[in-house]
């Protein structure tokens, strides 16, 4: 969402009117799991209610792919049929887990809604997992049934749990009960609805448990954004927006923040399937007149590499947001140079799986004023930067980013110790990320787990990576700490450049010495043309990086 400069003074007043007493998005404090937190006063109470209400959108497109279209009414019929089949034929009931293991497909979304409509818990397994990782996920959450595409179903031990394939089994179940009503289970707001696994860049992934309250709050947050945009003169109605879904559905950016809210606002999910190919993606945007695109930096990087995009009609795009992985001001400038919508509407955000949505968002106006910021906390989010003793710090001081909101997860699945470390007194989520607030805007310094302790000095990789990214020949970079016999750790860097580049470690070190303190300059380097390994959400898999 963008706002012109002359609107800036009116935004706080509009927000107060929308969220104040009697406003359409009135915020009140209520008891949630023993803590008084801000919630939307007018809200649905379960995701089953959301499905039931979605039929009002009738024959409008809900999901569109390169070769298929599913209306809201048709989707509701499929959800009802599959829910009945899961309940009667596979014994799925309230609180049972239904595992979803597949690349993006419309049936993944239908299966999600069928599961939560029963009061069961949809478990999004990472479609990139290997057979041992899948076995771990099944042992961890013990699903009643697994719904998978054929490729991944082959890696599931079918003797332990029934496996239904999206290609062979599910299509028949979507038609088996054509006239049944949608389920009407008794569901509490704080009942679990979804388990989403953390990225798992190190160690075993943890299952973040999201409740009906969590997802309903995300819906209302995005509805609030629509209302604010309309107040600022945006002429496009929410139901006329067409949202490109090119991120995996086992990630909150695609499911919680794109597919789920469309069932309420009537917008369309334009689903891209298969390996990310710039030409195919842009042709789909052309054909379907996509208006909104949320991408990870990896996708944006491929747009930059593609170069001239003038051969594509991208005039329908009015919103482009980066999420899921860090990006730098220098990268933003390169993106603006090739993608027209990024020049006026580029937004950035800070969020994590445990929080269900962006906790802070940098609008185009924020990025113009503070290019290195991640914007201001979103509506209903309380954000504090705290010292090691848990005391809130003033603006400008660095500490751990802590959050409290109706978006914060219930906890980690069957892991009370990890839950207690993350969600502490009064429902404050301790993110483990290091940052500060300046002029009301959040700046991320580093992930706590990435912090390098060099001879007693704290070194934050994100700071060094940001400066390295300003070098015109650096395509990607990663800074990590490696063991050192005297210093404890030394700073190491991997820099990705073009194959014909003449970059050397000496020239890179010289570039940094002019801009950073000596102890922050890496002493170990690897300069390569090989891209950094990344997971499905665009984050670098640090454990696979060689220095």
Short mmCIF file of C-alpha atoms in Angstrom, two decimals:
data_model
loop_
_atom_site.label_atom_id
_atom_site.label_comp_id
_atom_site.label_asym_id
_atom_site.label_seq_id
_atom_site.Cartn_x
_atom_site.Cartn_y
_atom_site.Cartn_z
CA UNK A 1 0.00 0.00 0.00
CA UNK A 2 1.43 3.35 -0.99
CA UNK A 3 0.45 6.86 -0.03
CA UNK A 4 1.37 10.11 -1.70
CA UNK A 5 3.32 12.67 0.29
CA UNK A 6 0.37 15.02 0.76
CA UNK A 7 -1.56 12.23 2.48
CA UNK A 8 1.08 11.52 5.09
CA UNK A 9 -0.33 13.86 7.72
CA UNK A 10 -3.77 12.31 7.42
CA UNK A 11 -2.75 8.67 7.83
CA UNK A 12 -2.55 8.64 11.67
CA UNK A 13 -5.97 10.24 11.92
CA UNK A 14 -7.50 7.76 9.49
CA UNK A 15 -5.97 4.89 11.45
CA UNK A 16 -7.38 6.28 14.71
CA UNK A 17 -10.83 6.58 13.16
CA UNK A 18 -10.78 3.04 11.73
CA UNK A 19 -9.44 1.41 14.89
CA UNK A 20 -10.97 3.66 17.57
CA UNK A 21 -14.28 3.23 19.40
CA UNK A 22 -17.05 2.48 16.94
CA UNK A 23 -14.63 2.13 14.02
CA UNK A 24 -14.94 -0.65 11.48
CA UNK A 25 -11.69 -2.16 12.82
CA UNK A 26 -12.05 -1.16 16.45
CA UNK A 27 -9.25 -2.45 18.66
CA UNK A 28 -10.01 -3.51 22.23
CA UNK A 29 -8.05 -5.29 24.95
CA UNK A 30 -9.27 -8.74 25.84
CA UNK A 31 -7.92 -11.71 27.78
CA UNK A 32 -6.12 -14.08 25.43
CA UNK A 33 -4.53 -17.11 27.04
CA UNK A 34 -3.99 -15.22 30.27
CA UNK A 35 -2.76 -11.92 28.87
CA UNK A 36 -4.57 -8.68 28.01
CA UNK A 37 -3.75 -7.95 24.38
CA UNK A 38 -5.15 -5.86 21.54
CA UNK A 39 -7.66 -7.65 19.32
CA UNK A 40 -10.16 -6.64 16.68
CA UNK A 41 -13.54 -6.19 18.36
CA UNK A 42 -15.59 -7.27 15.31
CA UNK A 43 -14.29 -10.58 14.04
CA UNK A 44 -15.30 -14.03 12.98
CA UNK A 45 -14.76 -16.78 15.55
CA UNK A 46 -13.55 -19.67 13.37
CA UNK A 47 -12.22 -20.43 9.91
CA UNK A 48 -15.25 -22.67 9.36
CA UNK A 49 -17.36 -19.50 9.47
CA UNK A 50 -15.09 -17.94 6.82
CA UNK A 51 -15.70 -20.83 4.41
CA UNK A 52 -19.45 -20.71 4.98
CA UNK A 53 -19.55 -16.96 4.28
CA UNK A 54 -17.42 -17.22 1.13
CA UNK A 55 -20.28 -18.53 -1.00
CA UNK A 56 -21.53 -14.95 -1.26
CA UNK A 57 -18.81 -14.37 -3.87
CA UNK A 58 -20.59 -16.88 -6.12
CA UNK A 59 -19.09 -17.52 -9.54
CA UNK A 60 -16.21 -15.07 -9.24
CA UNK A 61 -12.75 -16.60 -9.65
CA UNK A 62 -11.16 -17.73 -6.40
CA UNK A 63 -8.24 -19.75 -7.82
CA UNK A 64 -6.80 -19.42 -11.32
CA UNK A 65 -3.86 -21.36 -12.76
CA UNK A 66 -2.40 -21.43 -16.25
CA UNK A 67 -5.07 -23.92 -17.29
CA UNK A 68 -7.84 -23.98 -14.64
CA UNK A 69 -10.39 -21.74 -12.91
CA UNK A 70 -12.25 -22.46 -9.66
CA UNK A 71 -15.03 -20.17 -8.48
CA UNK A 72 -15.82 -19.38 -4.85
CA UNK A 73 -19.05 -21.38 -5.10
CA UNK A 74 -17.29 -24.32 -6.75
CA UNK A 75 -14.57 -24.21 -4.13
CA UNK A 76 -17.11 -24.35 -1.27
CA UNK A 77 -18.73 -27.42 -2.82
CA UNK A 78 -15.35 -29.15 -3.10
CA UNK A 79 -14.48 -28.25 0.49
CA UNK A 80 -17.78 -29.68 1.76
CA UNK A 81 -17.33 -32.93 -0.19
CA UNK A 82 -13.72 -33.45 0.86
CA UNK A 83 -14.51 -32.62 4.50
CA UNK A 84 -17.26 -35.23 4.54
CA UNK A 85 -14.92 -37.81 2.98
CA UNK A 86 -12.13 -37.09 5.48
CA UNK A 87 -14.59 -37.34 8.36
CA UNK A 88 -16.56 -40.43 7.34
CA UNK A 89 -13.99 -42.45 5.40
CA UNK A 90 -10.78 -41.60 7.25
CA UNK A 91 -12.03 -40.73 10.72
CA UNK A 92 -10.72 -37.16 10.79
CA UNK A 93 -12.20 -35.18 13.67
CA UNK A 94 -11.53 -32.12 15.76
CA UNK A 95 -7.89 -31.83 16.78
CA UNK A 96 -6.68 -34.55 14.39
CA UNK A 97 -3.84 -33.64 12.06
CA UNK A 98 -4.12 -33.77 8.27
CA UNK A 99 -0.73 -33.50 6.59
CA UNK A 100 -0.35 -31.64 3.30
CA UNK A 101 2.78 -32.54 1.35
CA UNK A 102 2.83 -31.20 -2.18
CA UNK A 103 3.95 -28.55 -4.59
CA UNK A 104 1.43 -25.77 -5.13
CA UNK A 105 -1.88 -26.97 -6.51
CA UNK A 106 -5.49 -25.75 -6.09
CA UNK A 107 -6.32 -28.98 -4.27
CA UNK A 108 -3.78 -28.06 -1.56
CA UNK A 109 -5.91 -25.01 -0.75
CA UNK A 110 -9.16 -27.00 -0.89
CA UNK A 111 -7.68 -29.61 1.45
CA UNK A 112 -6.58 -26.91 3.88
CA UNK A 113 -10.09 -25.45 4.07
CA UNK A 114 -11.69 -28.90 4.36
CA UNK A 115 -9.40 -29.73 7.27
CA UNK A 116 -9.94 -26.55 9.30
CA UNK A 117 -13.69 -26.68 8.56
CA UNK A 118 -13.77 -29.90 10.58
CA UNK A 119 -11.88 -28.35 13.48
CA UNK A 120 -8.89 -30.52 12.53
CA UNK A 121 -5.34 -29.20 12.16
CA UNK A 122 -3.74 -28.71 8.74
CA UNK A 123 -0.02 -29.53 8.84
CA UNK A 124 2.03 -27.98 6.05
CA UNK A 125 5.05 -30.19 5.42
CA UNK A 126 7.88 -28.65 3.42
CA UNK A 127 7.63 -29.95 -0.13
CA UNK A 128 11.43 -29.86 -0.43
CA UNK A 129 11.94 -32.29 2.43
CA UNK A 130 13.79 -35.55 1.80
CA UNK A 131 12.38 -38.93 2.85
CA UNK A 132 14.06 -38.84 6.31
CA UNK A 133 12.71 -35.33 6.91
CA UNK A 134 9.23 -36.43 5.89
CA UNK A 135 9.50 -39.38 8.27
CA UNK A 136 10.47 -36.97 11.04
CA UNK A 137 7.44 -34.78 10.28
CA UNK A 138 5.06 -37.74 10.38
CA UNK A 139 6.52 -39.02 13.62
CA UNK A 140 6.37 -35.51 15.08
CA UNK A 141 2.73 -34.65 14.31
CA UNK A 142 1.21 -38.14 13.81
CA UNK A 143 -1.31 -37.22 11.12
CA UNK A 144 -4.50 -39.20 10.66
CA UNK A 145 -4.03 -39.00 6.90
CA UNK A 146 -1.49 -37.53 4.46
CA UNK A 147 -2.54 -35.73 1.28
CA UNK A 148 0.40 -35.56 -1.10
CA UNK A 149 1.26 -35.20 -4.75
CA UNK A 150 2.52 -38.36 -6.42
CA UNK A 151 6.16 -37.30 -6.34
CA UNK A 152 6.20 -36.81 -2.57
CA UNK A 153 3.80 -39.65 -1.79
CA UNK A 154 6.50 -42.03 -2.99
CA UNK A 155 8.64 -40.90 -0.03
CA UNK A 156 5.96 -41.56 2.60
CA UNK A 157 5.79 -44.83 4.48
CA UNK A 158 2.19 -45.74 3.64
CA UNK A 159 2.16 -48.58 6.13
CA UNK A 160 2.13 -46.09 9.01
CA UNK A 161 -0.49 -43.62 7.77
CA UNK A 162 -3.00 -43.54 4.88
CA UNK A 163 -1.70 -41.54 1.91
CA UNK A 164 -4.04 -39.90 -0.62
CA UNK A 165 -2.59 -38.41 -3.78
CA UNK A 166 -3.78 -35.15 -5.26
CA UNK A 167 -3.56 -36.63 -8.76
CA UNK A 168 -5.40 -39.96 -8.24
CA UNK A 169 -7.41 -40.00 -5.01
CA UNK A 170 -8.43 -36.47 -4.14
CA UNK A 171 -10.28 -35.53 -7.38
CA UNK A 172 -12.84 -38.28 -6.72
CA UNK A 173 -13.31 -37.16 -3.11
CA UNK A 174 -13.99 -33.60 -4.26
CA UNK A 175 -17.02 -34.92 -6.18
CA UNK A 176 -18.13 -37.78 -3.96
CA UNK A 177 -20.62 -35.81 -1.85
CA UNK A 178 -21.88 -33.10 -4.22
CA UNK A 179 -24.79 -31.83 -2.13
CA UNK A 180 -23.56 -32.05 1.47
CA UNK A 181 -23.50 -28.90 3.59
CA UNK A 182 -20.31 -27.47 5.01
CA UNK A 183 -19.41 -28.74 8.48
CA UNK A 184 -20.49 -26.77 11.56
CA UNK A 185 -18.15 -27.89 14.33
CA UNK A 186 -17.80 -26.27 17.74
CA UNK A 187 -14.53 -24.37 17.53
CA UNK A 188 -12.90 -22.04 20.04
CA UNK A 189 -10.87 -19.11 18.76
CA UNK A 190 -7.73 -20.45 20.40
CA UNK A 191 -8.08 -23.98 19.05
CA UNK A 192 -5.15 -24.99 16.80
CA UNK A 193 -5.82 -24.67 13.07
CA UNK A 194 -2.44 -24.97 11.37
CA UNK A 195 1.05 -26.26 12.03
CA UNK A 196 3.73 -24.57 9.93
CA UNK A 197 7.32 -25.66 10.25
CA UNK A 198 10.09 -23.18 10.81
CA UNK A 199 12.61 -22.92 8.01
CA UNK A 200 14.95 -25.41 9.62
CA UNK A 201 18.15 -23.71 8.41
CA UNK A 202 19.86 -25.38 11.38
CA UNK A 203 18.77 -28.31 13.54
CA UNK A 204 15.35 -29.95 13.47
CA UNK A 205 12.51 -27.74 12.26
CA UNK A 206 9.91 -26.84 14.89
CA UNK A 207 6.17 -26.88 14.26
CA UNK A 208 4.66 -23.46 14.95
CA UNK A 209 1.02 -23.93 16.00
CA UNK A 210 -1.33 -21.25 14.67
CA UNK A 211 -4.86 -20.89 15.97
CA UNK A 212 -8.12 -19.83 14.41
CA UNK A 213 -7.65 -16.52 16.23
CA UNK A 214 -4.26 -16.05 14.59
CA UNK A 215 -5.50 -16.50 11.03
CA UNK A 216 -8.68 -14.52 11.58
CA UNK A 217 -6.56 -11.65 12.91
CA UNK A 218 -4.40 -11.78 9.77
CA UNK A 219 -7.56 -11.58 7.67
CA UNK A 220 -8.76 -8.52 9.57
CA UNK A 221 -5.34 -6.87 9.38
CA UNK A 222 -5.37 -7.21 5.59
CA UNK A 223 -8.99 -6.01 5.44
CA UNK A 224 -7.86 -2.98 7.46
CA UNK A 225 -5.11 -2.34 4.89
CA UNK A 226 -7.74 -2.40 2.13
CA UNK A 227 -9.88 0.09 4.03
CA UNK A 228 -6.91 2.39 4.65
CA UNK A 229 -5.92 2.24 0.98
CA UNK A 230 -9.47 3.16 -0.03
CA UNK A 231 -9.41 6.13 2.37
CA UNK A 232 -6.19 7.28 0.69
CA UNK A 233 -7.79 7.21 -2.74
CA UNK A 234 -6.99 3.72 -4.07
CA UNK A 235 -9.70 3.14 -6.70
CA UNK A 236 -9.35 -0.67 -6.89
CA UNK A 237 -11.90 -2.62 -4.86
CA UNK A 238 -10.49 -5.62 -2.92
CA UNK A 239 -12.61 -8.05 -4.93
CA UNK A 240 -11.04 -6.73 -8.14
CA UNK A 241 -7.49 -7.41 -6.99
CA UNK A 242 -5.66 -10.38 -8.46
CA UNK A 243 -2.85 -11.73 -6.31
CA UNK A 244 0.04 -13.73 -7.74
CA UNK A 245 0.79 -16.81 -5.63
CA UNK A 246 4.29 -17.96 -6.56
CA UNK A 247 5.56 -18.86 -3.08
CA UNK A 248 5.01 -22.30 -1.53
CA UNK A 249 1.74 -22.86 0.32
CA UNK A 250 3.57 -24.34 3.31
CA UNK A 251 4.77 -20.80 4.02
CA UNK A 252 2.77 -18.08 5.81
CA UNK A 253 3.28 -15.57 2.99
CA UNK A 254 1.36 -17.75 0.54
CA UNK A 255 -1.24 -19.37 2.80
CA UNK A 256 -2.04 -17.05 5.70
CA UNK A 257 -1.43 -13.77 3.87
CA UNK A 258 -2.64 -14.56 0.36
CA UNK A 259 -4.85 -17.62 -0.14
CA UNK A 260 -6.77 -17.36 3.15
CA UNK A 261 -7.76 -13.65 3.08
CA UNK A 262 -9.10 -13.88 -0.47
CA UNK A 263 -11.94 -16.06 0.77
CA UNK A 264 -13.14 -13.01 2.70
CA UNK A 265 -12.41 -10.06 0.41
CA UNK A 266 -13.33 -11.83 -2.83
CA UNK A 267 -10.02 -11.24 -4.60
CA UNK A 268 -8.47 -13.84 -6.88
CA UNK A 269 -5.52 -16.15 -6.26
CA UNK A 270 -3.51 -16.45 -9.48
CA UNK A 271 -1.42 -19.53 -8.80
CA UNK A 272 1.88 -20.06 -10.55
CA UNK A 273 2.97 -23.70 -10.55
CA UNK A 274 6.34 -25.28 -11.16
CA UNK A 275 9.90 -24.00 -11.18
CA UNK A 276 10.17 -20.20 -11.13
CA UNK A 277 10.79 -19.07 -14.70
CA UNK A 278 10.74 -15.33 -15.33
CA UNK A 279 9.11 -15.51 -18.75
CA UNK A 280 6.29 -17.84 -17.62
CA UNK A 281 5.61 -15.75 -14.54
CA UNK A 282 5.45 -12.49 -16.44
CA UNK A 283 3.25 -13.97 -19.16
CA UNK A 284 0.83 -15.16 -16.46
CA UNK A 285 0.80 -11.66 -14.95
CA UNK A 286 0.03 -10.25 -18.40
CA UNK A 287 -2.77 -12.68 -19.15
CA UNK A 288 -4.51 -12.53 -15.79
CA UNK A 289 -3.91 -8.81 -15.17
CA UNK A 290 -2.29 -9.46 -11.81
CA UNK A 291 -2.38 -6.44 -9.48
CA UNK A 292 -0.48 -7.65 -6.39
CA UNK A 293 2.77 -9.59 -6.16
CA UNK A 294 4.60 -10.62 -2.98
CA UNK A 295 8.02 -12.08 -3.77
CA UNK A 296 11.13 -13.27 -2.00
CA UNK A 297 14.43 -11.58 -2.91
CA UNK A 298 15.52 -14.64 -4.91
CA UNK A 299 12.66 -14.05 -7.35
CA UNK A 300 13.43 -10.35 -7.54
CA UNK A 301 17.07 -11.18 -8.21
CA UNK A 302 16.04 -13.31 -11.18
CA UNK A 303 14.03 -10.40 -12.53
CA UNK A 304 17.14 -8.25 -12.29
CA UNK A 305 19.21 -10.92 -14.03
CA UNK A 306 16.60 -11.17 -16.78
CA UNK A 307 17.27 -7.54 -17.58
CA UNK A 308 14.98 -5.62 -19.91
CA UNK A 309 11.32 -6.31 -19.03
CA UNK A 310 9.84 -3.84 -21.51
CA UNK A 311 8.58 -6.68 -23.69
CA UNK A 312 5.98 -7.58 -21.05
CA UNK A 313 2.79 -5.71 -20.25
CA UNK A 314 3.06 -5.31 -16.49
CA UNK A 315 0.81 -2.27 -16.31
CA UNK A 316 -1.76 -4.08 -14.16
CA UNK A 317 0.72 -4.40 -11.26
CA UNK A 318 0.06 -1.82 -8.57
CA UNK A 319 1.75 -3.50 -5.58
CA UNK A 320 5.06 -5.31 -5.20
CA UNK A 321 6.33 -6.43 -1.78
CA UNK A 322 9.45 -8.24 -0.63
CA UNK A 323 9.19 -10.65 2.26
CA UNK A 324 10.60 -13.76 3.95
CA UNK A 325 14.30 -12.92 3.62
CA UNK A 326 16.42 -9.80 4.16
CA UNK A 327 17.13 -7.40 1.31
CA UNK A 328 19.24 -4.26 1.17
CA UNK A 329 18.71 -0.68 -0.09
CA UNK A 330 21.26 -1.33 -2.84
CA UNK A 331 19.25 -4.35 -3.98
CA UNK A 332 16.06 -2.27 -3.94
CA UNK A 333 17.66 0.26 -6.28
CA UNK A 334 18.67 -2.45 -8.74
CA UNK A 335 15.12 -3.81 -8.65
CA UNK A 336 13.58 -0.38 -9.25
CA UNK A 337 15.77 -0.02 -12.33
CA UNK A 338 14.15 -2.98 -14.09
CA UNK A 339 10.63 -3.35 -12.60
CA UNK A 340 8.34 -0.34 -13.14
CA UNK A 341 5.96 -1.07 -10.24
CA UNK A 342 8.90 -1.14 -7.80
CA UNK A 343 9.65 2.53 -8.52
CA UNK A 344 6.37 3.65 -6.93
CA UNK A 345 5.03 0.75 -4.88
CA UNK A 346 7.91 -1.31 -3.50
CA UNK A 347 7.29 -2.37 0.11
CA UNK A 348 9.42 -4.37 2.52
CA UNK A 349 8.51 -6.16 5.75
CA UNK A 350 9.72 -7.98 8.83
CA UNK A 351 7.96 -11.13 9.97
CA UNK A 352 8.50 -14.69 11.02
CA UNK A 353 6.59 -17.96 11.01
CA UNK A 354 5.85 -17.62 14.72
CA UNK A 355 3.97 -14.36 14.07
CA UNK A 356 1.79 -15.42 11.09
CA UNK A 357 2.20 -12.14 9.19
CA UNK A 358 4.44 -9.12 8.87
CA UNK A 359 5.06 -7.56 12.28
CA UNK A 360 6.40 -4.39 10.68
CA UNK A 361 5.95 -3.09 7.16
CA UNK A 362 7.93 -0.44 5.31
CA UNK A 363 5.72 1.39 2.82
CA UNK A 364 7.23 3.20 -0.18
CA UNK A 365 7.12 6.38 1.92
CA UNK A 366 9.04 4.63 4.73
CA UNK A 367 11.68 3.36 2.31
CA UNK A 368 12.06 6.84 0.83
CA UNK A 369 12.63 8.31 4.30
CA UNK A 370 14.69 5.45 5.72
CA UNK A 371 15.87 3.00 3.03
CA UNK A 372 17.41 0.59 5.53
CA UNK A 373 14.33 0.31 7.74
CA UNK A 374 11.62 -2.33 7.92
CA UNK A 375 8.94 0.19 8.67
CA UNK A 376 6.54 0.58 11.55
CA UNK A 377 4.69 -2.08 13.54
CA UNK A 378 1.43 -3.07 11.85
CA UNK A 379 -1.97 -2.56 13.40
CA UNK A 380 -2.49 -4.44 16.72
CA UNK A 381 1.23 -5.31 17.07
CA UNK A 382 3.05 -4.19 20.20
CA UNK A 383 6.80 -4.13 19.55
CA UNK A 384 9.57 -3.62 22.08
CA UNK A 385 13.34 -3.85 21.86
CA UNK A 386 14.63 -5.39 25.10
CA UNK A 387 17.96 -5.87 26.85
CA UNK A 388 19.21 -9.31 28.03
CA UNK A 389 17.32 -8.88 31.32
CA UNK A 390 14.05 -8.35 29.43
CA UNK A 391 13.82 -4.60 30.08
CA UNK A 392 12.45 -2.39 27.27
CA UNK A 393 15.08 -0.14 25.68
CA UNK A 394 14.58 3.40 24.36
CA UNK A 395 14.75 4.34 20.69
CA UNK A 396 18.19 4.05 19.17
CA UNK A 397 19.40 1.30 21.48
CA UNK A 398 20.00 -2.20 20.22
CA UNK A 399 18.46 -5.34 21.70
CA UNK A 400 16.17 -8.30 21.09
CA UNK A 401 12.99 -7.65 19.11
CA UNK A 402 9.92 -8.75 21.10
CA UNK A 403 6.34 -8.82 19.84
CA UNK A 404 2.86 -9.19 21.25
CA UNK A 405 -0.28 -9.40 19.12
CA UNK A 406 -3.18 -11.67 18.17
CA UNK A 407 -0.92 -12.98 15.37
CA UNK A 408 1.55 -14.65 17.76
CA UNK A 409 1.49 -18.44 17.63
CA UNK A 410 0.08 -20.66 20.36
CA UNK A 411 3.50 -22.33 20.70
CA UNK A 412 5.61 -25.10 19.18
CA UNK A 413 3.93 -28.46 18.68
CA UNK A 414 4.61 -30.72 21.66
CA UNK A 415 7.73 -28.78 22.63
CA UNK A 416 6.99 -26.96 25.90
CA UNK A 417 10.62 -26.06 26.51
CA UNK A 418 11.05 -24.32 23.15
CA UNK A 419 7.66 -22.68 23.59
CA UNK A 420 8.64 -21.32 27.01
CA UNK A 421 11.82 -19.83 25.55
CA UNK A 422 9.93 -18.13 22.72
CA UNK A 423 6.56 -17.08 24.19
CA UNK A 424 7.13 -15.70 27.64
CA UNK A 425 5.19 -13.81 30.30
CA UNK A 426 2.10 -11.96 29.09
CA UNK A 427 2.32 -13.58 25.64
CA UNK A 428 5.41 -11.66 24.47
CA UNK A 429 7.21 -13.42 21.61
CA UNK A 430 11.00 -13.24 21.93
CA UNK A 431 12.11 -13.43 18.31
CA UNK A 432 15.82 -13.94 18.82
CA UNK A 433 16.43 -11.17 16.28
CA UNK A 434 18.52 -8.12 17.14
CA UNK A 435 17.43 -4.65 16.12
CA UNK A 436 16.51 -1.15 17.17
CA UNK A 437 13.77 1.40 16.65
CA UNK A 438 14.66 4.81 15.28
CA UNK A 439 12.07 7.48 14.43
CA UNK A 440 9.39 4.88 15.05
CA UNK A 441 10.78 2.50 12.43
CA UNK A 442 12.31 -0.90 13.01
CA UNK A 443 15.82 -1.71 11.86
CA UNK A 444 17.02 -5.31 11.90
CA UNK A 445 20.65 -5.59 12.91
CA UNK A 446 21.07 -9.35 12.83
CA UNK A 447 19.60 -12.68 13.72
CA UNK A 448 20.79 -13.59 17.20
CA UNK A 449 21.90 -17.01 15.98
CA UNK A 450 24.09 -15.31 13.33
CA UNK A 451 25.94 -13.06 15.79
CA UNK A 452 29.74 -13.38 15.55
CA UNK A 453 31.79 -12.93 18.73
CA UNK A 454 35.25 -11.87 17.56
CA UNK A 455 37.72 -11.25 20.35
CA UNK A 456 35.02 -9.84 22.61
CA UNK A 457 33.48 -7.65 19.88
CA UNK A 458 29.95 -8.26 18.61
CA UNK A 459 29.92 -8.47 14.82
CA UNK A 460 26.60 -8.47 13.02
CA UNK A 461 26.67 -10.20 9.62
CA UNK A 462 23.73 -8.18 8.30
CA UNK A 463 25.70 -4.95 8.61
CA UNK A 464 28.64 -6.31 6.61
CA UNK A 465 26.36 -7.94 4.03
CA UNK A 466 24.54 -4.65 3.54
CA UNK A 467 27.78 -2.83 2.76
CA UNK A 468 29.09 -5.61 0.51
CA UNK A 469 25.81 -5.46 -1.45
CA UNK A 470 26.62 -1.89 -2.41
CA UNK A 471 29.57 -3.10 -4.50
CA UNK A 472 28.40 -3.07 -8.14
CA UNK A 473 29.93 -6.47 -8.91
CA UNK A 474 28.47 -8.32 -5.91
CA UNK A 475 25.37 -10.34 -6.79
CA UNK A 476 24.94 -12.11 -3.45
CA UNK A 477 26.90 -12.39 -0.25
CA UNK A 478 26.89 -14.14 3.10
CA UNK A 479 28.93 -13.42 6.22
CA UNK A 480 29.41 -16.05 8.92
CA UNK A 481 31.59 -16.71 11.92
CA UNK A 482 34.12 -19.53 11.83
CA UNK A 483 36.22 -20.89 14.73
CA UNK A 484 39.52 -19.15 15.52
CA UNK A 485 42.05 -20.38 18.12
CA UNK A 486 42.72 -16.95 19.64
CA UNK A 487 39.71 -14.78 18.80
CA UNK A 488 37.05 -17.42 19.39
CA UNK A 489 35.57 -16.60 15.98
CA UNK A 490 36.78 -14.81 12.90
CA UNK A 491 34.69 -13.19 10.21
CA UNK A 492 34.32 -15.06 6.91
CA UNK A 493 32.51 -14.02 3.73
CA UNK A 494 31.23 -15.76 0.62
CA UNK A 495 30.68 -13.42 -2.32
CA UNK A 496 28.82 -14.38 -5.49
CA UNK A 497 29.71 -12.47 -8.63
CA UNK A 498 29.52 -12.95 -12.40
CA UNK A 499 31.79 -15.57 -13.94
CA UNK A 500 33.76 -12.95 -15.87
CA UNK A 501 34.23 -10.64 -12.88
CA UNK A 502 37.72 -9.63 -11.82
CA UNK A 503 36.76 -9.25 -8.14
CA UNK A 504 39.37 -10.45 -5.67
CA UNK A 505 39.31 -10.87 -1.93
CA UNK A 506 41.90 -8.11 -1.66
CA UNK A 507 39.74 -5.62 -3.53
CA UNK A 508 36.66 -6.57 -1.49
CA UNK A 509 38.56 -6.22 1.78
CA UNK A 510 39.76 -2.80 0.66
CA UNK A 511 36.19 -1.81 -0.21
CA UNK A 512 35.04 -2.71 3.30
CA UNK A 513 37.99 -1.11 5.12
CA UNK A 514 36.88 2.25 3.75
CA UNK A 515 33.42 1.77 5.25
CA UNK A 516 33.67 -0.42 8.35
CA UNK A 517 35.76 -0.85 11.47
CA UNK A 518 38.75 -3.13 11.02
CA UNK A 519 37.37 -5.97 13.15
CA UNK A 520 34.29 -6.23 10.92
CA UNK A 521 36.30 -6.82 7.75
CA UNK A 522 36.36 -10.57 6.93
CA UNK A 523 39.71 -12.29 7.24
CA UNK A 524 38.55 -15.31 5.24
CA UNK A 525 36.94 -15.04 1.79
CA UNK A 526 35.48 -17.15 -0.98
CA UNK A 527 34.63 -15.46 -4.27
CA UNK A 528 32.51 -17.62 -6.56
CA UNK A 529 30.04 -17.57 -9.44
CA UNK A 530 27.88 -20.25 -7.75
CA UNK A 531 24.62 -18.97 -6.25
CA UNK A 532 24.09 -19.34 -2.53
CA UNK A 533 21.93 -22.32 -1.49
CA UNK A 534 18.46 -21.19 -0.45
CA UNK A 535 15.36 -22.84 0.96
CA UNK A 536 11.81 -22.56 -0.36
CA UNK A 537 11.25 -19.19 1.29
CA UNK A 538 14.38 -17.63 -0.14
CA UNK A 539 16.50 -17.77 3.01
CA UNK A 540 20.10 -18.89 2.68
CA UNK A 541 20.72 -22.36 4.11
CA UNK A 542 23.72 -21.32 6.14
CA UNK A 543 24.81 -24.83 7.09
CA UNK A 544 25.36 -25.65 3.39
CA UNK A 545 27.62 -22.66 2.71
CA UNK A 546 31.33 -23.41 2.29
CA UNK A 547 33.95 -20.76 3.06
#
